[in-house]
Tab-separated table of C-alpha atoms and ligand atoms in Angstrom:
chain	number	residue	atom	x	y	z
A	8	UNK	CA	125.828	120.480	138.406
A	9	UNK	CA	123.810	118.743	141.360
A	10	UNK	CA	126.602	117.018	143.734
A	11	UNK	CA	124.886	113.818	144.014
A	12	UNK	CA	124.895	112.759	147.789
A	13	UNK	CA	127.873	110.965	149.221
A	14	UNK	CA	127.346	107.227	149.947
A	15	UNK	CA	130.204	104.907	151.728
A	16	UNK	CA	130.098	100.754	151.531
A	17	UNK	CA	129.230	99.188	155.410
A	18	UNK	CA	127.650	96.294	156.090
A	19	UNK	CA	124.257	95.956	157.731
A	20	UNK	CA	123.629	93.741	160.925
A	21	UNK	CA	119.704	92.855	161.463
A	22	UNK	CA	120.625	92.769	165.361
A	23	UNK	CA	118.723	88.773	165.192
A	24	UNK	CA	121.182	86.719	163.205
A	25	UNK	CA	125.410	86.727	162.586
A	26	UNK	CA	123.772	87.929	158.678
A	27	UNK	CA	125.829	90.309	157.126
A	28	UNK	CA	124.617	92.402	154.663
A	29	UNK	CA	126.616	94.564	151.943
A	30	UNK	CA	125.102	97.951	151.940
A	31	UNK	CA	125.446	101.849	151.131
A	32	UNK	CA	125.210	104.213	153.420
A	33	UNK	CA	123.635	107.659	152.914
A	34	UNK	CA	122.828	110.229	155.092
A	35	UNK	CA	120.237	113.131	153.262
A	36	UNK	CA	118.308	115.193	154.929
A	37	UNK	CA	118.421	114.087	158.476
A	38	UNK	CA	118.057	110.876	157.131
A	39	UNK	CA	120.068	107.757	157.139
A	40	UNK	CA	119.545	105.275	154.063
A	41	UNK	CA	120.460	102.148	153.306
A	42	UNK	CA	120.826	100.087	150.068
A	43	UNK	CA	121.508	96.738	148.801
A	44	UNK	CA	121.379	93.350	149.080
A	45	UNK	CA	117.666	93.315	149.780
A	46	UNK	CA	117.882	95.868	152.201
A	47	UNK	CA	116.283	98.756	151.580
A	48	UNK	CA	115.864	100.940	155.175
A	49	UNK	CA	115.536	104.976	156.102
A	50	UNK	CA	115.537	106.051	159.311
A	51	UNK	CA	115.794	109.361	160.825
A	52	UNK	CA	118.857	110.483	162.571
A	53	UNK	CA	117.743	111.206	165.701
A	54	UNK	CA	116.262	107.841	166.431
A	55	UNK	CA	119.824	106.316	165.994
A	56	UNK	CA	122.777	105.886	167.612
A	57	UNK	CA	126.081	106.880	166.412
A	58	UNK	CA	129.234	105.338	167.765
A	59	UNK	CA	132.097	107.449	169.299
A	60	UNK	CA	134.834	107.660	167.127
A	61	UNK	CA	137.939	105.462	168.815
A	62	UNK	CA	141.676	105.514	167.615
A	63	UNK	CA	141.303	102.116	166.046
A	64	UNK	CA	138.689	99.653	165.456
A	65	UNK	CA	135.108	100.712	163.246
A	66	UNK	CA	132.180	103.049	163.418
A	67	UNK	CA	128.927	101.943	164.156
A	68	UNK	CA	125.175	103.438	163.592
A	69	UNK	CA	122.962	101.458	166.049
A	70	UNK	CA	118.867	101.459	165.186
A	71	UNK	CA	116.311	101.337	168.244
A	72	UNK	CA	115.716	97.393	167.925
A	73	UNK	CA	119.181	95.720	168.323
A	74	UNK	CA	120.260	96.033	164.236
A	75	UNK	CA	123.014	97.988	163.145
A	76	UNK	CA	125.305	99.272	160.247
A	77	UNK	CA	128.976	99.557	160.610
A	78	UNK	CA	131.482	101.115	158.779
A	79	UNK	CA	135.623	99.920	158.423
A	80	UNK	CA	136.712	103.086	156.462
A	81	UNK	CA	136.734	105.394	159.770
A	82	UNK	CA	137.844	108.511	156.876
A	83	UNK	CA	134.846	107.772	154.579
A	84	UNK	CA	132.420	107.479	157.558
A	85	UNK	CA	133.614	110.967	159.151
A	86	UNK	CA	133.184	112.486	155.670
A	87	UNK	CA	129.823	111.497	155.571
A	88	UNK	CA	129.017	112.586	158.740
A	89	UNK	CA	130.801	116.174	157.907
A	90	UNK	CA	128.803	116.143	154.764
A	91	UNK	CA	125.867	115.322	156.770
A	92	UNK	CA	127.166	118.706	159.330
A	93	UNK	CA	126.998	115.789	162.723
A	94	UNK	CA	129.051	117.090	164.648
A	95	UNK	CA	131.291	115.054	167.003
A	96	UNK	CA	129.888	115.527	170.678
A	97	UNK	CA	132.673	117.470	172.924
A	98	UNK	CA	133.100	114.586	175.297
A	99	UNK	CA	134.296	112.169	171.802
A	100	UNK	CA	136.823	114.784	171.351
A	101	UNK	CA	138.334	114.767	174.448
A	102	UNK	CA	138.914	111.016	174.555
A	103	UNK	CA	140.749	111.749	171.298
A	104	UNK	CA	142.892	113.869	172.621
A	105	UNK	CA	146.141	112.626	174.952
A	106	UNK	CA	147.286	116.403	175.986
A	107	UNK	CA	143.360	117.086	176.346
A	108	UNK	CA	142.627	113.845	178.664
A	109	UNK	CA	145.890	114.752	180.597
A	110	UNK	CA	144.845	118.217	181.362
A	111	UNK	CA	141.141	116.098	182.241
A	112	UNK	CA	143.254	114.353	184.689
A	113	UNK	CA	145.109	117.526	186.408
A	114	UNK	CA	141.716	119.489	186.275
A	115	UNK	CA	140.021	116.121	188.546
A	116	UNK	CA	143.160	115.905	190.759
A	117	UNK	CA	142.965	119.945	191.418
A	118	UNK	CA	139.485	119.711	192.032
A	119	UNK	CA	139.761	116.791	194.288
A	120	UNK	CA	143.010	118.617	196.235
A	121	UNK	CA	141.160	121.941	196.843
A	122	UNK	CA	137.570	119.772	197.427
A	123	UNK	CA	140.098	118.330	200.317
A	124	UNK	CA	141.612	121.301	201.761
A	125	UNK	CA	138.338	123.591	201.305
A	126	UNK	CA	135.721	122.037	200.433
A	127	UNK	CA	135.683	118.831	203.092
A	128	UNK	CA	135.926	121.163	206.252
A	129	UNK	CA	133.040	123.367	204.847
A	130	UNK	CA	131.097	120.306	204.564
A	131	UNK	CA	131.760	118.713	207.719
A	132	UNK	CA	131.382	121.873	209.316
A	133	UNK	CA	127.381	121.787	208.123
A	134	UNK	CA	126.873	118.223	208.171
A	135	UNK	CA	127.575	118.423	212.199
A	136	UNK	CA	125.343	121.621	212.206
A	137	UNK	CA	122.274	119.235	210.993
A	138	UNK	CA	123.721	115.890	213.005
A	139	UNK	CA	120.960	115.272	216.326
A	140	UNK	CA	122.344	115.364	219.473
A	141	UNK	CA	121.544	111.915	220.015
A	142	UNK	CA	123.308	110.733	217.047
A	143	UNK	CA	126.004	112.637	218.096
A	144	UNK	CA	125.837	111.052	221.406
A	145	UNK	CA	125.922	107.183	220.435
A	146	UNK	CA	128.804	108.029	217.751
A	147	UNK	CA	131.099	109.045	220.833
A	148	UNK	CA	129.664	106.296	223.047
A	149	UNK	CA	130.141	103.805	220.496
A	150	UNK	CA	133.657	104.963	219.621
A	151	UNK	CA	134.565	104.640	223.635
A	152	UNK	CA	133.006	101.161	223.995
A	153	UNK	CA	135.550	99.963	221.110
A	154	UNK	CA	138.042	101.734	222.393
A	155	UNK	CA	137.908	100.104	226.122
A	156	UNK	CA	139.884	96.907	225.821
A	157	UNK	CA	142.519	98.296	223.545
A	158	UNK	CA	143.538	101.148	224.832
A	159	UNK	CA	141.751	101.911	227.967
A	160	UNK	CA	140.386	99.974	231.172
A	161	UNK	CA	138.718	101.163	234.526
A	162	UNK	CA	140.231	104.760	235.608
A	163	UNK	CA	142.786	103.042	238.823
A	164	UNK	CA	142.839	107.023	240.684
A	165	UNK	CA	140.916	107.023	243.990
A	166	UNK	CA	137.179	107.819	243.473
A	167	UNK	CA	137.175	110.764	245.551
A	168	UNK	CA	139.865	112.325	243.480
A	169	UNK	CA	138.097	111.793	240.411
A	170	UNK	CA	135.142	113.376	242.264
A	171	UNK	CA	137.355	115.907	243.229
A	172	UNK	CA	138.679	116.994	239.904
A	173	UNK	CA	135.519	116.497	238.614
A	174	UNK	CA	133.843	119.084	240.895
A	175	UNK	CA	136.294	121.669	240.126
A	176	UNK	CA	135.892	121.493	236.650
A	177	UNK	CA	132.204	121.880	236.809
A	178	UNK	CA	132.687	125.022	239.246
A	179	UNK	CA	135.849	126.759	236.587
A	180	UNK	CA	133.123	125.793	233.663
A	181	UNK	CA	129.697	127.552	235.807
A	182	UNK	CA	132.562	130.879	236.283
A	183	UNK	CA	133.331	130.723	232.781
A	184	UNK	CA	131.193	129.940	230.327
A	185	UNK	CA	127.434	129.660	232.792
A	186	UNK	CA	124.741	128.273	230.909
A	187	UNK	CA	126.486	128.569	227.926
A	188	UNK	CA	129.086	125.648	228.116
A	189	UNK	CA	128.437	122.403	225.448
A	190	UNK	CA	126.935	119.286	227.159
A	191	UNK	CA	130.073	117.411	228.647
A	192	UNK	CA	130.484	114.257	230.154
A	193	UNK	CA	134.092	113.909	231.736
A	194	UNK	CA	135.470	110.506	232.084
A	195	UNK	CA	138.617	109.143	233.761
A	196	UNK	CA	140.303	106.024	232.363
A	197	UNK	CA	143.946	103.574	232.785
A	198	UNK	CA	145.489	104.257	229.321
A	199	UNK	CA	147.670	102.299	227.361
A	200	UNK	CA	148.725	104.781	225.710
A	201	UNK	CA	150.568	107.078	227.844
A	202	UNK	CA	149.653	110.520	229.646
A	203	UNK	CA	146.785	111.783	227.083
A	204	UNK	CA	143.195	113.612	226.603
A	205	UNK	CA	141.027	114.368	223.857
A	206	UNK	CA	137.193	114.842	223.135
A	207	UNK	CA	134.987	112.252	221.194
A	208	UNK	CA	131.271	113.287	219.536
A	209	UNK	CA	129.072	113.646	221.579
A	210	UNK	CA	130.596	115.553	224.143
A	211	UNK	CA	132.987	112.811	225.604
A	212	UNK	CA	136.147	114.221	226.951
A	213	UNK	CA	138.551	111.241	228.403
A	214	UNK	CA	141.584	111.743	230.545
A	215	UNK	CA	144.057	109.424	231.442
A	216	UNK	CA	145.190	108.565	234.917
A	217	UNK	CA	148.759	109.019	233.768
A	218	UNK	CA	147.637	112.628	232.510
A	219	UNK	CA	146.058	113.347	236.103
A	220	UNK	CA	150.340	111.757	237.212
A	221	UNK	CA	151.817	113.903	235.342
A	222	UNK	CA	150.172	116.967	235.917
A	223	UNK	CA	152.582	119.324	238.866
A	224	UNK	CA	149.109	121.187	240.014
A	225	UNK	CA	145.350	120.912	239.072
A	226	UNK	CA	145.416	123.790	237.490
A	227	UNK	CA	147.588	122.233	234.636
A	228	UNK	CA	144.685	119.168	234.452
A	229	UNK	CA	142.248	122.117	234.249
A	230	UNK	CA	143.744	123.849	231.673
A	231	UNK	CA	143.693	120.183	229.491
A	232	UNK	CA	140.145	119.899	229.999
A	233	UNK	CA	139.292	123.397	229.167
A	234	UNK	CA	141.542	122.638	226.145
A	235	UNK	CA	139.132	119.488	225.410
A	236	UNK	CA	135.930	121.668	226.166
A	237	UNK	CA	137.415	124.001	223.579
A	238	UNK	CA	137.184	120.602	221.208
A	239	UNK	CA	133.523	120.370	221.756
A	240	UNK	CA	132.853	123.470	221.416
A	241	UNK	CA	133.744	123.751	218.022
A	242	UNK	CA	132.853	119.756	217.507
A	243	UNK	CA	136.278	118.834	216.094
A	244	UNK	CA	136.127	115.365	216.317
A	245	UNK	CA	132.983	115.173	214.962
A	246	UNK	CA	133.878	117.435	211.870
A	247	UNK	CA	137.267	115.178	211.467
A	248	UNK	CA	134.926	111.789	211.719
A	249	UNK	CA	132.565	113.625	208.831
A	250	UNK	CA	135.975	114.631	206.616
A	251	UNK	CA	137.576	111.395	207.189
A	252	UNK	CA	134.206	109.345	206.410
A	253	UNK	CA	133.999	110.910	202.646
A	254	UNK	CA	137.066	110.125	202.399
A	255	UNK	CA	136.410	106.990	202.529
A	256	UNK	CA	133.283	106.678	200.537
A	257	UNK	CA	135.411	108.429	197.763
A	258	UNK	CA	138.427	105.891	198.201
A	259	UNK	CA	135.403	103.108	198.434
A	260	UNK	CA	133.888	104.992	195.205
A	261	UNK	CA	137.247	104.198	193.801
A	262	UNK	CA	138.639	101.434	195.012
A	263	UNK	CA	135.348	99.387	196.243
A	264	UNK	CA	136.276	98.486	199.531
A	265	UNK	CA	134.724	100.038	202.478
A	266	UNK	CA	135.328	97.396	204.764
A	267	UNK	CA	138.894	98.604	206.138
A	268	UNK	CA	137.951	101.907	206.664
A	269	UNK	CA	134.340	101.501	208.517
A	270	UNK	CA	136.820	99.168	210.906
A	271	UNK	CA	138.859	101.484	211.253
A	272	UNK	CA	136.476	104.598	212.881
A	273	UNK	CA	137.367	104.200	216.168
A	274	UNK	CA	141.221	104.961	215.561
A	275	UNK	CA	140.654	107.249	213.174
A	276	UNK	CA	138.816	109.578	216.089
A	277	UNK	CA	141.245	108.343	218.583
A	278	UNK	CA	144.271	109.346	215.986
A	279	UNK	CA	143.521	111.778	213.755
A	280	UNK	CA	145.374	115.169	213.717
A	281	UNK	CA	143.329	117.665	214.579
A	282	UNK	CA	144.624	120.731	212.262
A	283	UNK	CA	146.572	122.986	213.319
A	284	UNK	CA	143.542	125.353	213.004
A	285	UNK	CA	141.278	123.243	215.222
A	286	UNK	CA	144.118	123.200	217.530
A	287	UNK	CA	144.450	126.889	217.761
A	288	UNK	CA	141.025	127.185	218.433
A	289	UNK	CA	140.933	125.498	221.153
A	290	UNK	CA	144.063	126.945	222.507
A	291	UNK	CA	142.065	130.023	222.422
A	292	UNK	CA	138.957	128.941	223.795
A	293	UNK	CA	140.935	127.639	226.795
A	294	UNK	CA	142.816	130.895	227.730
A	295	UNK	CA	139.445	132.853	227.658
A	296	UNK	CA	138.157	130.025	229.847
A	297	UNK	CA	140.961	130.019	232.058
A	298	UNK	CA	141.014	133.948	232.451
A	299	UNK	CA	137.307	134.158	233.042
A	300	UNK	CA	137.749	131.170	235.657
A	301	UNK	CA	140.685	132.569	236.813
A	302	UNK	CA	142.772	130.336	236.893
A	303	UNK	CA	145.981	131.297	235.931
A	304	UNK	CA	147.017	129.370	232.421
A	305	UNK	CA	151.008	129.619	232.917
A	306	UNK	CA	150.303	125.825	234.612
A	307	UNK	CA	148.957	124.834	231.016
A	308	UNK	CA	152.419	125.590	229.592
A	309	UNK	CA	153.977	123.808	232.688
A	310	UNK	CA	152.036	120.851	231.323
A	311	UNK	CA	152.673	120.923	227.805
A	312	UNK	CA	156.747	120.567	229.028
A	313	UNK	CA	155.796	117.882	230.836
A	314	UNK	CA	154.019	116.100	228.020
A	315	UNK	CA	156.875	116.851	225.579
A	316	UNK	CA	159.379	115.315	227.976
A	317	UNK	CA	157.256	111.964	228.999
A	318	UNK	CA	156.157	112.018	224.722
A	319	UNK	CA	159.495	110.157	223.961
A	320	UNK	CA	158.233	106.784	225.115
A	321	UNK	CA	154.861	106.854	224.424
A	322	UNK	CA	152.527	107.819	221.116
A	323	UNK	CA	152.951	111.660	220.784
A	324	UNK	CA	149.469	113.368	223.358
A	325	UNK	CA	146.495	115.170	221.409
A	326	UNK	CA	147.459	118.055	222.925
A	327	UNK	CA	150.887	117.507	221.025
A	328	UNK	CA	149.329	116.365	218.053
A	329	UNK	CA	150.933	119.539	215.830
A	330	UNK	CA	153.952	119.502	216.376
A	331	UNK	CA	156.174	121.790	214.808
A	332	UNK	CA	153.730	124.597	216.816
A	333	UNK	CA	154.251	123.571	220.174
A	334	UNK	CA	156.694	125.732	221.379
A	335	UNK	CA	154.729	128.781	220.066
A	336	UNK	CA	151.331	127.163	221.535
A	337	UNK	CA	153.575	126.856	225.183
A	338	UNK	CA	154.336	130.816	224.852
A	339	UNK	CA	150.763	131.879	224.159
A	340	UNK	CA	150.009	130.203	227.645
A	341	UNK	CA	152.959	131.626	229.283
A	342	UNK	CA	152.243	135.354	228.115
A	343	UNK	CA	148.840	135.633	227.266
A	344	UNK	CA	147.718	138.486	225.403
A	345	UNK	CA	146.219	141.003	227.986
B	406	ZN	ZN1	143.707	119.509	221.024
């Protein structure tokens, strides 16, 4: 006995008019057919488009010029398309699926978490590799020019003890590091923002009159800016700016709104942690500067009390930034490891 091939009632769109048309629907050999009510049509499978199956609602076969056949008995239509050995395409299953699409949604938010933690920093890390100089340059001298107003106007110490200061540094970085120190351009400003320092792109490092107040000894304001140097070494900021920008293209990916974050670039460099990481490393890079320049860093740990203390009343120092650490970081300048 020949099984003669299974056939389901739909109704037949021509794609032009609202026309409905009462049909059967076939599929044989890789071939869907149509029948009745004048229409007679076969048209090969793979020219067509078969709807995903939904919880509720129909199933719909489109054809290449607009017209299409749909079918309200979802069981009948998936036993023709069984019959017919179409397989349902992975992706349809999944939407089906609640315990499948949550486990979709924990694999995306895992991926996304360890893209964060792991993947961002090796990014940023090889974006600044590839970023020119000069771009690098006009990011930090952009990011100071928005930032004078705010929180900074015209440094109020002496000129010759900026000159001073300035000198010395130079002399501690030509002992140290020789012709192998990052491009630097030291700057002295009025802060609102309390006794601070940090290091923009581009090789900016900014201290604060109040810092240069605050400090017992130069040694101390040395030790800061080796600290900084230590920042563009390893081009923190940058690699933060980098991090913190696809961030935002993600949340503007999501959300669609880039507008508060691209406003918001200048405090995020000002602001942003560095991690504890970056700040280690520059911990490190500024004992082996301060040993090579010999100067001894025990004043760096002098200043890091003295920051804590004056901290209360202002916004917490860069060089405080991680703060559960700090009394560790204050030992390793205190007893360096021979
Ligand atoms: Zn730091």
């Amino acid at each position: 006995m020949s099984n003669s091939p299974l056939s389901i009632s739909a109704r037949y769109f021509d794609g032009r008019s609202t026309q409905e048309y009462a049909v059967s629907l076939s599929i044989e050999n890789g071939c869907v057919k149509l029948r009745g009510d004048g229409i007679l049509r076969d048209e090969a499978l793979t020219a067509l488009e078969i709807s995903e199956r939904t919880r509720y609602g129909s199933r719909r076969i489109s054809f290449a010029e607009g017209a299409y056949v749909e079918a309200f008995d979802r069981t009948a239509f998936d036993q023709l398309l069984a019959a017919a050995a179409i397989g349902e395409s992975q992706v349809v299953r999944w939407q089906q699926s609640w315990s499948l699409t949550l486990a979709a949604l924990v694999l995306t938010i895992f991926t996304l978490t360890v893209g964060y933690i792991w993947g961002l920093p090796w990014f940023a890390k090889g974006v600044v590799v590839v970023l020119p100089d000069t771009t690098q340059h006009s990011i930090g001298h952009t990011a100071l020019q928005s930032l004078e107003g705010d929180f900074f106007e015209e440094s109020k110490l002496p000129h010759t003890r900026q000159e001073d200061l300035r000198n010395r540094f130079n002399a501690a970085v030509q002992r140290s590091l020789g012709d192998q120190a990052p491009a630097y351009t030291l700057i002295f400003k009025k802060s609102k923002i309390g006794p601070n320092a940090f290091a923009l792109p581009g090789g900016f490092i900014v201290m604060t009159d109040e810092l240069v107040k605050l400090a017992k000894e130069d040694n101390a304001i040395l030790g800061v800016l080796a600290h900084e140097l230590g920042h563009v070494q390893h081009q923190h900021s940058l690699r933060n700016l980098v991090s913190a920008s696809v961030v935002g293209v993600v949340a503007f990916m999501i959300w669609g709104d880039a507008s508060s974050f691209v406003a918001s670039i200048p405090t995020v460099l000002l602001q942003t942690r560095y991690s504890r990481e970056f700040e280690t490393e520059a911990d490190t890079f500024a004992l082996d500067f301060l040993r090579r320049a010999q100067i001894p860093p025990a004043a760096m740990a002098h200043m890091f009390r003295a920051l804590q203390k004056s901290s209360g009343e202002n916004a917490i120092p860069e060089l405080l930034r991680t703060h559960p650490a700090t009394e560790e970081r204050i030992r390793r300048f205190e007893s360096p490891d021979p």
